Amino acid sequence: MKLKTKNLLTLAELSPKEFVGLIDESIKLKKELKKGGNKPLLKNKTLTMIFQKPSTRTRVSFEIGMSQLGGYAVNLSSNDMQLSRGESVEDTAKTLSRYTDCIMARVYDHDLLEKLSQHATIPVINGLSDAFHPCQILADFMTIKEKKKKLQGIKIAWVGDGNNVCNSMIYGAALSGASMSIATPKGFEPDKKTVKEAQKSTKIKLTTDPIAAAKNADVVVTDTYSSIHNDDPKRIKKFLPKYQVNPKLMKSANKDAIFMHCLPAKRDQEVTSSVIDGPQSVIWDEAENRLHTQKALLASLIRA
Ligand code: CP
Ligand code: NVA
């Protein structure tokens, strides 16, 4: 499948068919890998990765993913680039476009990604910004599809900070026909524009009541209260104890509800150890699925 969009910065660039298609393709690639290996779909293709912030899953899954498809990835910390000495984003984008087939960047400010994509002649993928984390959501919806066998009609409860991952999950819900109930303290709601856009195609409900949000949910999700771009320790007090995912909150959800977290997690802060390490948690499948979805995404953007 070839995507219509050149870049993936938010998820809003995708049609519902493309979003669901990417997930199905990821499931196929996963099966193929487990049967002995993937075909070299990206032979001689290269990916350049720019990291302004730390990463474990995103970096490793993109790099290994390229290699499993016969391609090659170059990893750059932005501190090692001339970008850190004032070279413009425009010149960086134009230079990289002459060497490589795709750029994946993890940045503080989402605007930098917009600029990079405007000046690059090759696809640019958002590997996390202060506003969105689209690649995470591909893996999350792949995991939901594997566990629940469908996406349409699935009820997702988001509890905690209405952050970058939450914003992208809202787009994921809109693209797949899932619904979301989002419980955050006042002042920590997800991006208004994203919510409004998504509400045109699905049910997105905002509340301050986590137990009500979790009611009848098929999936319960949370994320850290202190994102890399926003890690003031004082924030934590605004969330605890009310917005912690714990056994009582999980009881409000469906009996067979799954628990998800993009990781890294702070155990016994946003989620108790009993839940994240308990039988409803699917966090390791979710983390693994980053690998399979990165590959489907890369193949759909840069395959010849
Ligand atoms: N979930 C996620 O993006 O993890 P990393 O920060 O380790 O890449
Ligand atoms: N919301 C977190 C996600 C990390 C993968 C952050 O931005 O740091």
Short mmCIF file of C-alpha atoms and ligand atoms in Angstrom, two decimals:
data_model
loop_
_atom_site.label_atom_id
_atom_site.label_comp_id
_atom_site.label_asym_id
_atom_site.label_seq_id
_atom_site.Cartn_x
_atom_site.Cartn_y
_atom_site.Cartn_z
CA MET A 1 0.00 0.00 0.00
CA LYS A 2 1.32 3.41 -0.97
CA LEU A 3 0.12 6.30 1.22
CA LYS A 4 -1.19 9.48 -0.39
CA THR A 5 0.61 11.64 2.14
CA LYS A 6 4.33 12.44 1.87
CA ASN A 7 4.74 12.92 5.65
CA LEU A 8 3.32 11.49 8.85
CA LEU A 9 3.30 14.22 11.48
CA THR A 10 -0.02 13.80 13.30
CA LEU A 11 -2.07 10.88 11.82
CA ALA A 12 -4.63 13.33 10.44
CA GLU A 13 -2.84 12.93 7.07
CA LEU A 14 -4.28 9.40 6.74
CA SER A 15 -7.66 8.27 5.48
CA PRO A 16 -9.53 5.70 7.61
CA LYS A 17 -8.77 3.10 4.93
CA GLU A 18 -5.04 3.90 5.03
CA PHE A 19 -4.95 3.79 8.85
CA VAL A 20 -6.67 0.41 9.06
CA GLY A 21 -4.62 -0.80 6.07
CA LEU A 22 -1.37 0.06 7.86
CA ILE A 23 -2.48 -1.92 10.88
CA ASP A 24 -3.40 -4.95 8.80
CA GLU A 25 -0.09 -4.70 6.95
CA SER A 26 1.76 -4.57 10.31
CA ILE A 27 0.02 -7.74 11.44
CA LYS A 28 1.09 -9.44 8.18
CA LEU A 29 4.70 -8.30 8.58
CA LYS A 30 4.71 -9.60 12.17
CA LYS A 31 3.53 -13.05 11.06
CA GLU A 32 6.03 -13.09 8.19
CA LEU A 33 8.90 -12.16 10.54
CA LYS A 34 7.97 -14.91 12.98
CA LYS A 35 7.87 -17.44 10.13
CA GLY A 36 11.48 -16.75 9.21
CA GLY A 37 11.91 -13.16 8.04
CA ASN A 38 10.58 -10.28 5.99
CA LYS A 39 11.12 -9.69 2.31
CA PRO A 40 13.70 -6.98 1.54
CA LEU A 41 11.04 -4.35 0.75
CA LEU A 42 13.44 -1.51 1.53
CA LYS A 43 16.62 -2.85 -0.05
CA ASN A 44 19.13 -0.01 -0.48
CA LYS A 45 16.76 2.48 1.19
CA THR A 46 17.99 4.65 4.04
CA LEU A 47 16.38 6.38 7.00
CA THR A 48 17.96 9.25 8.90
CA MET A 49 16.82 9.60 12.49
CA ILE A 50 17.20 12.85 14.43
CA PHE A 51 16.73 12.76 18.19
CA GLN A 52 16.47 15.93 20.25
CA LYS A 53 15.23 13.81 23.17
CA PRO A 54 16.03 10.37 24.58
CA SER A 55 14.33 7.25 23.22
CA THR A 56 14.51 3.49 23.64
CA ARG A 57 11.57 1.99 21.74
CA THR A 58 11.33 4.48 18.86
CA ARG A 59 15.02 4.43 18.08
CA VAL A 60 15.48 0.68 18.28
CA SER A 61 12.27 -0.25 16.44
CA PHE A 62 12.99 2.12 13.54
CA GLU A 63 16.62 1.02 13.26
CA ILE A 64 15.95 -2.72 13.52
CA GLY A 65 12.85 -2.33 11.33
CA MET A 66 14.91 -0.78 8.51
CA SER A 67 17.48 -3.53 8.81
CA GLN A 68 14.84 -6.32 8.77
CA LEU A 69 13.48 -4.88 5.50
CA GLY A 70 16.94 -4.75 3.93
CA GLY A 71 17.51 -1.02 4.44
CA TYR A 72 19.79 1.02 6.67
CA ALA A 73 19.24 3.66 9.36
CA VAL A 74 21.55 6.47 10.47
CA ASN A 75 21.05 7.72 14.01
CA LEU A 76 21.84 11.34 14.83
CA SER A 77 21.60 13.07 18.15
CA SER A 78 20.71 16.66 17.33
CA ASN A 79 23.60 17.76 19.60
CA ASP A 80 26.01 16.20 17.13
CA MET A 81 24.48 18.04 14.19
CA GLN A 82 25.21 21.52 12.87
CA LEU A 83 21.55 22.19 13.73
CA SER A 84 22.73 22.61 17.33
CA ARG A 85 25.20 25.31 16.19
CA GLY A 86 22.55 27.31 14.39
CA GLU A 87 22.36 25.77 10.91
CA SER A 88 18.79 26.35 9.76
CA VAL A 89 16.13 23.67 9.66
CA GLU A 90 15.64 24.55 5.99
CA ASP A 91 19.29 23.87 5.09
CA THR A 92 19.30 20.70 7.19
CA ALA A 93 16.18 19.42 5.41
CA LYS A 94 17.60 20.21 1.96
CA THR A 95 20.94 18.57 2.77
CA LEU A 96 19.45 15.38 4.18
CA SER A 97 17.11 15.12 1.19
CA ARG A 98 20.19 14.64 -1.03
CA TYR A 99 21.47 11.66 1.02
CA THR A 100 18.62 9.67 2.40
CA ASP A 101 15.11 8.42 1.54
CA CYS A 102 13.29 9.41 4.73
CA ILE A 103 13.73 11.44 7.92
CA MET A 104 12.31 10.43 11.30
CA ALA A 105 12.66 13.14 13.94
CA ARG A 106 11.88 13.31 17.66
CA VAL A 107 11.66 16.97 18.60
CA TYR A 108 10.62 19.31 21.39
CA ASP A 109 8.62 21.69 19.26
CA HIS A 110 6.15 20.32 16.71
CA ASP A 111 6.75 23.41 14.51
CA LEU A 112 10.26 22.17 13.81
CA LEU A 113 8.77 19.05 12.21
CA GLU A 114 6.44 21.17 10.10
CA LYS A 115 9.40 23.21 8.87
CA LEU A 116 11.51 20.14 8.24
CA SER A 117 8.73 18.58 6.17
CA GLN A 118 8.14 21.78 4.21
CA HIS A 119 11.75 21.96 3.08
CA ALA A 120 12.54 18.25 2.70
CA THR A 121 11.80 16.61 -0.64
CA ILE A 122 11.62 13.23 1.14
CA PRO A 123 9.06 11.96 3.69
CA VAL A 124 9.31 13.17 7.28
CA ILE A 125 7.95 11.04 10.14
CA ASN A 126 7.16 12.37 13.59
CA GLY A 127 8.96 10.19 16.14
CA LEU A 128 7.30 12.23 18.95
CA SER A 129 6.83 15.94 19.44
CA ASP A 130 5.33 18.00 22.26
CA ALA A 131 1.99 17.76 20.42
CA PHE A 132 1.71 14.29 18.82
CA HIS A 133 3.11 10.75 18.80
CA PRO A 134 1.50 9.13 15.72
CA CYS A 135 3.83 6.10 15.48
CA GLN A 136 2.88 5.06 19.01
CA ILE A 137 -0.76 5.05 18.07
CA LEU A 138 -0.23 2.79 15.06
CA ALA A 139 1.28 0.24 17.48
CA ASP A 140 -1.50 0.80 20.01
CA PHE A 141 -4.28 0.19 17.52
CA MET A 142 -2.45 -2.83 16.11
CA THR A 143 -2.40 -4.22 19.67
CA ILE A 144 -6.09 -3.48 20.15
CA LYS A 145 -6.88 -5.22 16.84
CA GLU A 146 -4.86 -8.28 17.88
CA LYS A 147 -6.50 -8.51 21.29
CA LYS A 148 -10.07 -7.47 20.47
CA LYS A 149 -10.21 -8.60 16.80
CA LYS A 150 -11.77 -5.30 15.77
CA LEU A 151 -11.38 -1.53 16.12
CA GLN A 152 -14.80 -0.22 15.15
CA GLY A 153 -16.95 0.27 18.24
CA ILE A 154 -14.12 -0.29 20.75
CA LYS A 155 -14.38 1.97 23.79
CA ILE A 156 -11.11 3.45 25.01
CA ALA A 157 -10.73 5.16 28.39
CA TRP A 158 -7.77 7.53 28.67
CA VAL A 159 -6.93 8.48 32.25
CA GLY A 160 -4.33 11.07 33.31
CA ASP A 161 -2.60 13.73 31.24
CA GLY A 162 -4.21 14.79 27.95
CA ASN A 163 -0.79 14.86 26.32
CA ASN A 164 0.89 14.20 22.95
CA VAL A 165 0.07 10.47 23.02
CA CYS A 166 -3.55 11.23 23.95
CA ASN A 167 -3.84 13.71 21.06
CA SER A 168 -2.69 11.10 18.57
CA MET A 169 -4.93 8.46 20.09
CA ILE A 170 -7.88 10.77 19.48
CA TYR A 171 -7.02 10.80 15.76
CA GLY A 172 -6.59 7.01 15.87
CA ALA A 173 -10.09 6.64 17.34
CA ALA A 174 -11.57 8.93 14.69
CA LEU A 175 -9.86 6.97 11.89
CA SER A 176 -10.95 3.57 13.15
CA GLY A 177 -14.44 4.16 14.56
CA ALA A 178 -13.38 3.58 18.18
CA SER A 179 -14.70 5.96 20.84
CA MET A 180 -12.83 7.62 23.70
CA SER A 181 -13.65 8.85 27.19
CA ILE A 182 -10.83 11.03 28.43
CA ALA A 183 -10.50 11.78 32.14
CA THR A 184 -8.03 14.51 33.04
CA PRO A 185 -7.77 17.11 35.78
CA LYS A 186 -8.99 20.56 34.71
CA GLY A 187 -6.27 22.29 32.69
CA PHE A 188 -4.75 19.01 31.42
CA GLU A 189 -7.24 18.29 28.64
CA PRO A 190 -6.05 17.19 25.18
CA ASP A 191 -5.69 19.65 22.31
CA LYS A 192 -9.06 21.37 21.68
CA LYS A 193 -8.70 21.50 17.89
CA THR A 194 -7.85 17.80 17.70
CA VAL A 195 -10.85 16.88 19.86
CA LYS A 196 -13.18 19.02 17.77
CA GLU A 197 -11.92 17.54 14.50
CA ALA A 198 -12.23 13.97 15.79
CA GLN A 199 -15.72 14.56 17.14
CA LYS A 200 -16.91 14.98 13.54
CA SER A 201 -16.38 11.23 13.02
CA THR A 202 -16.56 9.57 16.44
CA LYS A 203 -17.52 9.97 20.09
CA ILE A 204 -14.83 11.72 22.12
CA LYS A 205 -15.95 12.60 25.61
CA LEU A 206 -13.99 14.74 28.06
CA THR A 207 -14.55 14.39 31.81
CA THR A 208 -12.79 14.90 35.14
CA ASP A 209 -14.13 11.58 36.49
CA PRO A 210 -11.78 8.64 35.80
CA ILE A 211 -14.17 5.99 37.16
CA ALA A 212 -16.95 7.24 34.85
CA ALA A 213 -14.53 7.31 31.90
CA ALA A 214 -13.50 3.70 32.52
CA LYS A 215 -17.10 2.46 32.72
CA ASN A 216 -17.67 -0.29 30.11
CA ALA A 217 -14.28 0.42 28.52
CA ASP A 218 -12.58 -2.25 26.42
CA VAL A 219 -9.21 -0.54 26.74
CA VAL A 220 -7.78 1.55 29.60
CA VAL A 221 -4.76 3.71 28.76
CA THR A 222 -2.55 6.09 30.63
CA ASP A 223 0.85 7.72 30.21
CA THR A 224 3.39 9.45 32.39
CA TYR A 225 2.37 12.70 34.11
CA SER A 226 5.79 14.13 33.31
CA SER A 227 6.49 14.08 29.59
CA ILE A 228 9.97 14.88 28.34
CA HIS A 229 8.88 18.37 27.24
CA ASN A 230 6.95 18.99 30.44
CA ASP A 231 8.53 17.31 33.45
CA ASP A 232 7.99 19.77 36.29
CA PRO A 233 7.68 17.47 39.37
CA LYS A 234 4.97 19.78 40.75
CA ARG A 235 2.58 18.50 38.04
CA ILE A 236 2.33 15.11 39.72
CA LYS A 237 0.35 16.52 42.67
CA LYS A 238 -2.42 17.55 40.28
CA PHE A 239 -2.99 13.92 39.24
CA LEU A 240 -2.58 11.87 42.40
CA PRO A 241 -4.35 9.96 43.81
CA LYS A 242 -7.46 10.51 41.64
CA TYR A 243 -6.03 9.85 38.17
CA GLN A 244 -4.05 6.71 38.93
CA VAL A 245 -4.97 3.52 37.07
CA ASN A 246 -5.39 1.02 39.90
CA PRO A 247 -7.44 -2.18 40.48
CA LYS A 248 -10.50 -0.15 41.56
CA LEU A 249 -10.46 1.82 38.32
CA MET A 250 -9.93 -1.35 36.26
CA LYS A 251 -13.02 -2.83 37.94
CA SER A 252 -15.09 -0.05 36.41
CA ALA A 253 -14.00 -1.18 32.93
CA ASN A 254 -15.22 -4.33 31.16
CA LYS A 255 -14.07 -7.60 32.73
CA ASP A 256 -11.94 -8.41 29.70
CA ALA A 257 -10.56 -4.87 29.31
CA ILE A 258 -6.89 -4.54 28.45
CA PHE A 259 -4.48 -2.04 29.99
CA MET A 260 -2.07 -0.11 27.75
CA HIS A 261 0.84 2.29 28.33
CA CYS A 262 3.28 3.53 25.69
CA LEU A 263 6.20 3.33 28.16
CA PRO A 264 8.39 4.46 29.80
CA ALA A 265 6.17 4.17 32.89
CA LYS A 266 6.50 5.35 36.46
CA ARG A 267 5.18 2.42 38.45
CA ASP A 268 2.86 3.32 41.33
CA GLN A 269 2.46 6.83 39.94
CA GLU A 270 0.17 6.89 36.88
CA VAL A 271 -0.47 3.13 37.23
CA THR A 272 -0.03 0.69 40.08
CA SER A 273 2.46 -2.16 39.69
CA SER A 274 -0.45 -4.56 40.22
CA VAL A 275 -2.13 -3.30 37.02
CA ILE A 276 0.85 -2.70 34.74
CA ASP A 277 2.35 -6.07 35.67
CA GLY A 278 -1.02 -7.79 36.01
CA PRO A 279 -3.00 -10.12 33.72
CA GLN A 280 -4.90 -7.34 31.87
CA SER A 281 -1.74 -5.51 30.85
CA VAL A 282 -0.61 -5.86 27.21
CA ILE A 283 2.33 -3.46 27.44
CA TRP A 284 4.96 -5.84 26.07
CA ASP A 285 2.91 -6.67 22.97
CA GLU A 286 2.31 -2.95 22.58
CA ALA A 287 6.05 -2.22 22.80
CA GLU A 288 6.87 -5.05 20.38
CA ASN A 289 4.30 -3.80 17.91
CA ARG A 290 6.26 -0.57 17.49
CA LEU A 291 8.66 -2.66 15.38
CA HIS A 292 5.98 -4.07 13.09
CA THR A 293 4.12 -0.79 12.60
CA GLN A 294 7.31 1.18 11.88
CA LYS A 295 8.04 -1.29 9.10
CA ALA A 296 4.56 -1.06 7.58
CA LEU A 297 4.77 2.73 7.75
CA LEU A 298 8.25 2.95 6.21
CA ALA A 299 7.34 0.53 3.43
CA SER A 300 4.19 2.50 2.63
CA LEU A 301 6.12 5.78 2.43
CA ILE A 302 9.41 4.93 0.73
CA ARG A 303 9.11 1.58 -1.01
CA ALA A 304 9.89 1.93 -4.71
N1 CP B 1 6.94 4.88 23.66
C1 CP B 1 8.04 5.47 23.20
O1 CP B 1 8.00 6.28 22.26
O2 CP B 1 9.19 5.08 23.81
P1 CP B 1 10.61 5.73 23.64
O3 CP B 1 10.57 7.09 24.27
O4 CP B 1 11.53 4.79 24.40
O5 CP B 1 10.96 5.81 22.19
N1 NVA B 2 4.23 11.55 26.79
C1 NVA B 2 5.57 11.01 26.84
C2 NVA B 2 5.68 9.86 25.91
C3 NVA B 2 7.03 9.19 25.87
C4 NVA B 2 7.10 8.10 24.88
C5 NVA B 2 6.57 12.09 26.50
O1 NVA B 2 6.30 12.95 25.64
O2 NVA B 2 7.63 12.10 27.11
#
